[in-house]
Amino acid sequence: MEFKVEATLNNSEARAGVITTDHGKVPTPIFMPVGTAGSVKGVHQRELRDDISAKIILGNTYHLYLRPGLDIISSAGGLHKFMGWERPILTDSGGFQVFSLAACRKLSDEGAKFQSHIDGSRHMFTPENVVDTQRIIGSDIMMALDECTPGTADFAYARKSLDLTRRWLDRGWKRFNETSPLYGHSQAFFPIVQGCVYPELRREAALHVASLDAPGNAIGGLAVGEPAEKMYEMIEVVNDILPQEKPRYLMGVGTPANILEAIDRGVDMMDCVMPTRNGRNGMLFTFNGIMNMKNRKWADDFSPLDPEGSTWVDKTYSKAYLRHLFVSGELLAMQIASIHNLGFYLQLVTEARRHIVAGDFKNWKEEMIIKVTRRL
């Protein structure tokens, strides 16, 4: 994997770049649709590729490991072939999913023991076997196993958690360098900076991560209960240390405003389930604000979903029609909303990149945050 910074700014840490993988180029800043189990919910691969123009998507090691399982993925020749996706894929290590299973998991130096949410069976993730699993999945970018510390954790817990994550990281990095890709394309390994909301822990973690000289680096453990301003502060602390010549991936974030603020602070890659999850529940993000499509006010509004939108759904369907589909319980409602929201997120980061190159990102960002956060 290679990364090239193509444009920077004097009044912002935002930058435009290009990540090059064996499965294609990814212009940054970029938003990655979440395809947890090898599928972006409600969205066909053709729509992802042609209508939304997704350059890279995210899969999840935890879910793919449990179902369909490594034997099936290996027999298919890796996740790209299994799901019919020819562009880049990034896989999360499953650390966040294990974090969410707090009631049925146990952490130790060895790794993370957990029970499957599907059938209650018991499993163990170690820093080593998570690398091996992602080799079998065949993602272009794989993540280190970490503990995702709750945003409300006290310093003592955050300290202990970071020490565990660091020991896991060193073992995972060693395993990655001892193994090779299985399907003829290269794979990159991203370590993850943890440290909760404590600047001294974040600095310590960022210094260690930077010392590994990995192809890219990730920032984890944010948007998990801490205030947004604290999240932005931690991004600034970390990005002041992480090397500028490597892509920076902010994991699991977030709202359109979060994304613009993260880009302003030097983040290159982001992912979140919000566009599809909120879309399935009737929330649409647009360049004029946020709409609840189940509201009565849209019942006779025959204007396009988003006049500034870029996908075919924005031009084809009216607010009244989509509202009708939601109140009627039609599955098409969730599909249209998911495609629309993903298209909006991809267009938002594309516009951000354009304004970075043009040199007026800062002013554009301030105006855009006012628009995308208001309720219509």
PDB file of N, CA and C in Angstrom, residues 194-256:
ATOM      1  N   GLN A 194      -4.974   3.956  21.152  1.00  0.00           N
ATOM      2  CA  GLN A 194      -6.003   4.029  22.183  1.00  0.00           C
ATOM      3  C   GLN A 194      -5.558   5.037  23.250  1.00  0.00           C
ATOM      4  N   GLY A 195      -6.184   5.009  24.418  1.00  0.00           N
ATOM      5  CA  GLY A 195      -5.817   5.943  25.483  1.00  0.00           C
ATOM      6  C   GLY A 195      -6.973   6.745  26.038  1.00  0.00           C
ATOM      7  N   CYS A 196      -8.199   6.403  25.611  1.00  0.00           N
ATOM      8  CA  CYS A 196      -9.416   7.027  26.134  1.00  0.00           C
ATOM      9  C   CYS A 196      -9.346   8.548  25.934  1.00  0.00           C
ATOM     10  N   VAL A 197      -9.733   9.330  26.932  1.00  0.00           N
ATOM     11  CA  VAL A 197      -9.783  10.787  26.793  1.00  0.00           C
ATOM     12  C   VAL A 197      -8.635  11.465  27.533  1.00  0.00           C
ATOM     13  N   TYR A 198      -7.554  10.713  27.778  1.00  0.00           N
ATOM     14  CA  TYR A 198      -6.432  11.226  28.561  1.00  0.00           C
ATOM     15  C   TYR A 198      -5.262  11.564  27.637  1.00  0.00           C
ATOM     16  N   PRO A 199      -4.940  12.856  27.494  1.00  0.00           N
ATOM     17  CA  PRO A 199      -3.917  13.273  26.539  1.00  0.00           C
ATOM     18  C   PRO A 199      -2.578  12.574  26.733  1.00  0.00           C
ATOM     19  N   GLU A 200      -2.156  12.378  27.982  1.00  0.00           N
ATOM     20  CA  GLU A 200      -0.860  11.743  28.202  1.00  0.00           C
ATOM     21  C   GLU A 200      -0.837  10.305  27.708  1.00  0.00           C
ATOM     22  N   LEU A 201      -1.967   9.600  27.853  1.00  0.00           N
ATOM     23  CA  LEU A 201      -2.048   8.222  27.350  1.00  0.00           C
ATOM     24  C   LEU A 201      -2.101   8.215  25.829  1.00  0.00           C
ATOM     25  N   ARG A 202      -2.844   9.133  25.256  1.00  0.00           N
ATOM     26  CA  ARG A 202      -2.921   9.212  23.792  1.00  0.00           C
ATOM     27  C   ARG A 202      -1.549   9.528  23.193  1.00  0.00           C
ATOM     28  N   ARG A 203      -0.820  10.447  23.806  1.00  0.00           N
ATOM     29  CA  ARG A 203       0.518  10.776  23.302  1.00  0.00           C
ATOM     30  C   ARG A 203       1.441   9.568  23.379  1.00  0.00           C
ATOM     31  N   GLU A 204       1.404   8.901  24.497  1.00  0.00           N
ATOM     32  CA  GLU A 204       2.238   7.714  24.671  1.00  0.00           C
ATOM     33  C   GLU A 204       1.911   6.663  23.614  1.00  0.00           C
ATOM     34  N   ALA A 205       0.623   6.418  23.407  1.00  0.00           N
ATOM     35  CA  ALA A 205       0.206   5.416  22.424  1.00  0.00           C
ATOM     36  C   ALA A 205       0.595   5.840  21.012  1.00  0.00           C
ATOM     37  N   ALA A 206       0.415   7.118  20.692  1.00  0.00           N
ATOM     38  CA  ALA A 206       0.740   7.604  19.349  1.00  0.00           C
ATOM     39  C   ALA A 206       2.236   7.501  19.070  1.00  0.00           C
ATOM     40  N   LEU A 207       3.053   7.787  20.058  1.00  0.00           N
ATOM     41  CA  LEU A 207       4.503   7.680  19.883  1.00  0.00           C
ATOM     42  C   LEU A 207       4.908   6.238  19.610  1.00  0.00           C
ATOM     43  N   HIS A 208       4.320   5.303  20.328  1.00  0.00           N
ATOM     44  CA  HIS A 208       4.651   3.896  20.107  1.00  0.00           C
ATOM     45  C   HIS A 208       4.174   3.433  18.736  1.00  0.00           C
ATOM     46  N   VAL A 209       2.947   3.793  18.386  1.00  0.00           N
ATOM     47  CA  VAL A 209       2.400   3.417  17.080  1.00  0.00           C
ATOM     48  C   VAL A 209       3.259   3.998  15.959  1.00  0.00           C
ATOM     49  N   ALA A 210       3.631   5.261  16.075  1.00  0.00           N
ATOM     50  CA  ALA A 210       4.437   5.894  15.041  1.00  0.00           C
ATOM     51  C   ALA A 210       5.793   5.214  14.887  1.00  0.00           C
ATOM     52  N   SER A 211       6.334   4.699  15.987  1.00  0.00           N
ATOM     53  CA  SER A 211       7.660   4.071  15.948  1.00  0.00           C
ATOM     54  C   SER A 211       7.681   2.783  15.138  1.00  0.00           C
ATOM     55  N   LEU A 212       6.511   2.173  14.930  1.00  0.00           N
ATOM     56  CA  LEU A 212       6.458   0.920  14.171  1.00  0.00           C
ATOM     57  C   LEU A 212       6.637   1.156  12.670  1.00  0.00           C
ATOM     58  N   ASP A 213       6.375   2.373  12.217  1.00  0.00           N
ATOM     59  CA  ASP A 213       6.514   2.720  10.801  1.00  0.00           C
ATOM     60  C   ASP A 213       5.626   1.833   9.926  1.00  0.00           C
ATOM     61  N   ALA A 214       4.393   1.601  10.383  1.00  0.00           N
ATOM     62  CA  ALA A 214       3.418   0.835   9.606  1.00  0.00           C
ATOM     63  C   ALA A 214       2.936   1.672   8.419  1.00  0.00           C
ATOM     64  N   PRO A 215       2.313   1.046   7.424  1.00  0.00           N
ATOM     65  CA  PRO A 215       1.864   1.798   6.235  1.00  0.00           C
ATOM     66  C   PRO A 215       0.805   2.847   6.524  1.00  0.00           C
ATOM     67  N   GLY A 216       0.068   2.676   7.608  1.00  0.00           N
ATOM     68  CA  GLY A 216      -0.959   3.626   8.009  1.00  0.00           C
ATOM     69  C   GLY A 216      -1.280   3.414   9.470  1.00  0.00           C
ATOM     70  N   ASN A 217      -2.024   4.336  10.064  1.00  0.00           N
ATOM     71  CA  ASN A 217      -2.319   4.267  11.490  1.00  0.00           C
ATOM     72  C   ASN A 217      -3.776   4.619  11.744  1.00  0.00           C
ATOM     73  N   ALA A 218      -4.313   4.060  12.815  1.00  0.00           N
ATOM     74  CA  ALA A 218      -5.718   4.278  13.146  1.00  0.00           C
ATOM     75  C   ALA A 218      -5.850   4.897  14.527  1.00  0.00           C
ATOM     76  N   ILE A 219      -6.947   5.607  14.707  1.00  0.00           N
ATOM     77  CA  ILE A 219      -7.305   6.194  16.002  1.00  0.00           C
ATOM     78  C   ILE A 219      -8.597   5.529  16.441  1.00  0.00           C
ATOM     79  N   GLY A 220      -8.550   4.785  17.541  1.00  0.00           N
ATOM     80  CA  GLY A 220      -9.719   4.065  18.021  1.00  0.00           C
ATOM     81  C   GLY A 220     -10.190   4.592  19.361  1.00  0.00           C
ATOM     82  N   GLY A 221     -11.283   4.024  19.855  1.00  0.00           N
ATOM     83  CA  GLY A 221     -11.768   4.371  21.181  1.00  0.00           C
ATOM     84  C   GLY A 221     -12.362   5.749  21.293  1.00  0.00           C
ATOM     85  N   LEU A 222     -12.865   6.306  20.191  1.00  0.00           N
ATOM     86  CA  LEU A 222     -13.563   7.592  20.234  1.00  0.00           C
ATOM     87  C   LEU A 222     -14.989   7.395  19.727  1.00  0.00           C
ATOM     88  N   ALA A 223     -15.846   8.378  20.015  1.00  0.00           N
ATOM     89  CA  ALA A 223     -17.287   8.242  19.727  1.00  0.00           C
ATOM     90  C   ALA A 223     -17.868   7.041  20.464  1.00  0.00           C
ATOM     91  N   VAL A 224     -17.383   6.815  21.698  1.00  0.00           N
ATOM     92  CA  VAL A 224     -17.895   5.709  22.520  1.00  0.00           C
ATOM     93  C   VAL A 224     -18.372   6.226  23.873  1.00  0.00           C
ATOM     94  N   GLY A 225     -18.947   7.422  23.861  1.00  0.00           N
ATOM     95  CA  GLY A 225     -19.531   7.963  25.080  1.00  0.00           C
ATOM     96  C   GLY A 225     -18.946   9.265  25.556  1.00  0.00           C
ATOM     97  N   GLU A 226     -17.806   9.678  24.999  1.00  0.00           N
ATOM     98  CA  GLU A 226     -17.193  10.937  25.426  1.00  0.00           C
ATOM     99  C   GLU A 226     -17.823  12.115  24.673  1.00  0.00           C
ATOM    100  N   PRO A 227     -17.752  13.320  25.222  1.00  0.00           N
ATOM    101  CA  PRO A 227     -18.280  14.497  24.507  1.00  0.00           C
ATOM    102  C   PRO A 227     -17.535  14.718  23.191  1.00  0.00           C
ATOM    103  N   ALA A 228     -18.224  15.309  22.220  1.00  0.00           N
ATOM    104  CA  ALA A 228     -17.622  15.520  20.902  1.00  0.00           C
ATOM    105  C   ALA A 228     -16.370  16.384  20.992  1.00  0.00           C
ATOM    106  N   GLU A 229     -16.396  17.415  21.833  1.00  0.00           N
ATOM    107  CA  GLU A 229     -15.222  18.284  21.944  1.00  0.00           C
ATOM    108  C   GLU A 229     -14.015  17.535  22.476  1.00  0.00           C
ATOM    109  N   LYS A 230     -14.254  16.580  23.370  1.00  0.00           N
ATOM    110  CA  LYS A 230     -13.149  15.759  23.874  1.00  0.00           C
ATOM    111  C   LYS A 230     -12.608  14.869  22.759  1.00  0.00           C
ATOM    112  N   MET A 231     -13.482  14.346  21.926  1.00  0.00           N
ATOM    113  CA  MET A 231     -13.040  13.559  20.780  1.00  0.00           C
ATOM    114  C   MET A 231     -12.148  14.391  19.865  1.00  0.00           C
ATOM    115  N   TYR A 232     -12.570  15.617  19.562  1.00  0.00           N
ATOM    116  CA  TYR A 232     -11.771  16.467  18.692  1.00  0.00           C
ATOM    117  C   TYR A 232     -10.415  16.779  19.328  1.00  0.00           C
ATOM    118  N   GLU A 233     -10.403  16.986  20.638  1.00  0.00           N
ATOM    119  CA  GLU A 233      -9.143  17.249  21.341  1.00  0.00           C
ATOM    120  C   GLU A 233      -8.185  16.067  21.212  1.00  0.00           C
ATOM    121  N   MET A 234      -8.723  14.849  21.359  1.00  0.00           N
ATOM    122  CA  MET A 234      -7.867  13.666  21.267  1.00  0.00           C
ATOM    123  C   MET A 234      -7.330  13.477  19.848  1.00  0.00           C
ATOM    124  N   ILE A 235      -8.146  13.790  18.844  1.00  0.00           N
ATOM    125  CA  ILE A 235      -7.666  13.703  17.459  1.00  0.00           C
ATOM    126  C   ILE A 235      -6.487  14.649  17.255  1.00  0.00           C
ATOM    127  N   GLU A 236      -6.602  15.857  17.776  1.00  0.00           N
ATOM    128  CA  GLU A 236      -5.522  16.831  17.639  1.00  0.00           C
ATOM    129  C   GLU A 236      -4.254  16.355  18.332  1.00  0.00           C
ATOM    130  N   VAL A 237      -4.400  15.807  19.529  1.00  0.00           N
ATOM    131  CA  VAL A 237      -3.242  15.303  20.276  1.00  0.00           C
ATOM    132  C   VAL A 237      -2.535  14.206  19.488  1.00  0.00           C
ATOM    133  N   VAL A 238      -3.320  13.270  18.963  1.00  0.00           N
ATOM    134  CA  VAL A 238      -2.750  12.114  18.269  1.00  0.00           C
ATOM    135  C   VAL A 238      -2.136  12.513  16.926  1.00  0.00           C
ATOM    136  N   ASN A 239      -2.854  13.318  16.158  1.00  0.00           N
ATOM    137  CA  ASN A 239      -2.369  13.674  14.817  1.00  0.00           C
ATOM    138  C   ASN A 239      -1.170  14.617  14.852  1.00  0.00           C
ATOM    139  N   ASP A 240      -0.927  15.229  16.011  1.00  0.00           N
ATOM    140  CA  ASP A 240       0.281  16.024  16.166  1.00  0.00           C
ATOM    141  C   ASP A 240       1.527  15.136  16.210  1.00  0.00           C
ATOM    142  N   ILE A 241       1.315  13.831  16.463  1.00  0.00           N
ATOM    143  CA  ILE A 241       2.420  12.878  16.600  1.00  0.00           C
ATOM    144  C   ILE A 241       2.495  11.900  15.436  1.00  0.00           C
ATOM    145  N   LEU A 242       1.350  11.396  14.982  1.00  0.00           N
ATOM    146  CA  LEU A 242       1.366  10.408  13.905  1.00  0.00           C
ATOM    147  C   LEU A 242       1.997  11.010  12.649  1.00  0.00           C
ATOM    148  N   PRO A 243       2.790  10.229  11.919  1.00  0.00           N
ATOM    149  CA  PRO A 243       3.508  10.768  10.755  1.00  0.00           C
ATOM    150  C   PRO A 243       2.571  11.288   9.681  1.00  0.00           C
ATOM    151  N   GLN A 244       2.918  12.437   9.114  1.00  0.00           N
ATOM    152  CA  GLN A 244       2.078  13.066   8.115  1.00  0.00           C
ATOM    153  C   GLN A 244       2.078  12.315   6.790  1.00  0.00           C
ATOM    154  N   GLU A 245       3.106  11.530   6.546  1.00  0.00           N
ATOM    155  CA  GLU A 245       3.205  10.820   5.267  1.00  0.00           C
ATOM    156  C   GLU A 245       2.449   9.499   5.267  1.00  0.00           C
ATOM    157  N   LYS A 246       1.733   9.193   6.355  1.00  0.00           N
ATOM    158  CA  LYS A 246       0.944   7.967   6.444  1.00  0.00           C
ATOM    159  C   LYS A 246      -0.532   8.316   6.620  1.00  0.00           C
ATOM    160  N   PRO A 247      -1.436   7.544   6.023  1.00  0.00           N
ATOM    161  CA  PRO A 247      -2.866   7.825   6.203  1.00  0.00           C
ATOM    162  C   PRO A 247      -3.298   7.600   7.645  1.00  0.00           C
ATOM    163  N   ARG A 248      -4.272   8.406   8.071  1.00  0.00           N
ATOM    164  CA  ARG A 248      -4.800   8.323   9.434  1.00  0.00           C
ATOM    165  C   ARG A 248      -6.280   7.961   9.362  1.00  0.00           C
ATOM    166  N   TYR A 249      -6.637   6.912  10.046  1.00  0.00           N
ATOM    167  CA  TYR A 249      -7.989   6.349   9.985  1.00  0.00           C
ATOM    168  C   TYR A 249      -8.675   6.529  11.332  1.00  0.00           C
ATOM    169  N   LEU A 250      -9.737   7.322  11.365  1.00  0.00           N
ATOM    170  CA  LEU A 250     -10.543   7.518  12.572  1.00  0.00           C
ATOM    171  C   LEU A 250     -11.684   6.516  12.550  1.00  0.00           C
ATOM    172  N   MET A 251     -11.684   5.607  13.500  1.00  0.00           N
ATOM    173  CA  MET A 251     -12.569   4.445  13.452  1.00  0.00           C
ATOM    174  C   MET A 251     -13.952   4.753  14.041  1.00  0.00           C
ATOM    175  N   GLY A 252     -14.999   4.382  13.277  1.00  0.00           N
ATOM    176  CA  GLY A 252     -16.358   4.416  13.789  1.00  0.00           C
ATOM    177  C   GLY A 252     -16.972   5.793  13.943  1.00  0.00           C
ATOM    178  N   VAL A 253     -16.517   6.783  13.192  1.00  0.00           N
ATOM    179  CA  VAL A 253     -17.007   8.157  13.302  1.00  0.00           C
ATOM    180  C   VAL A 253     -17.453   8.611  11.917  1.00  0.00           C
ATOM    181  N   GLY A 254     -18.598   9.225  11.791  1.00  0.00           N
ATOM    182  CA  GLY A 254     -19.609   9.500  12.741  1.00  0.00           C
ATOM    183  C   GLY A 254     -20.670  10.310  12.018  1.00  0.00           C
ATOM    184  N   THR A 255     -21.123  11.409  12.616  1.00  0.00           N
ATOM    185  CA  THR A 255     -22.089  12.305  11.977  1.00  0.00           C
ATOM    186  C   THR A 255     -21.393  13.115  10.879  1.00  0.00           C
ATOM    187  N   PRO A 256     -22.163  13.731   9.979  1.00  0.00           N
ATOM    188  CA  PRO A 256     -21.519  14.587   8.974  1.00  0.00           C
ATOM    189  C   PRO A 256     -20.642  15.675   9.587  1.00  0.00           C
TER     190      PRO A 256
END
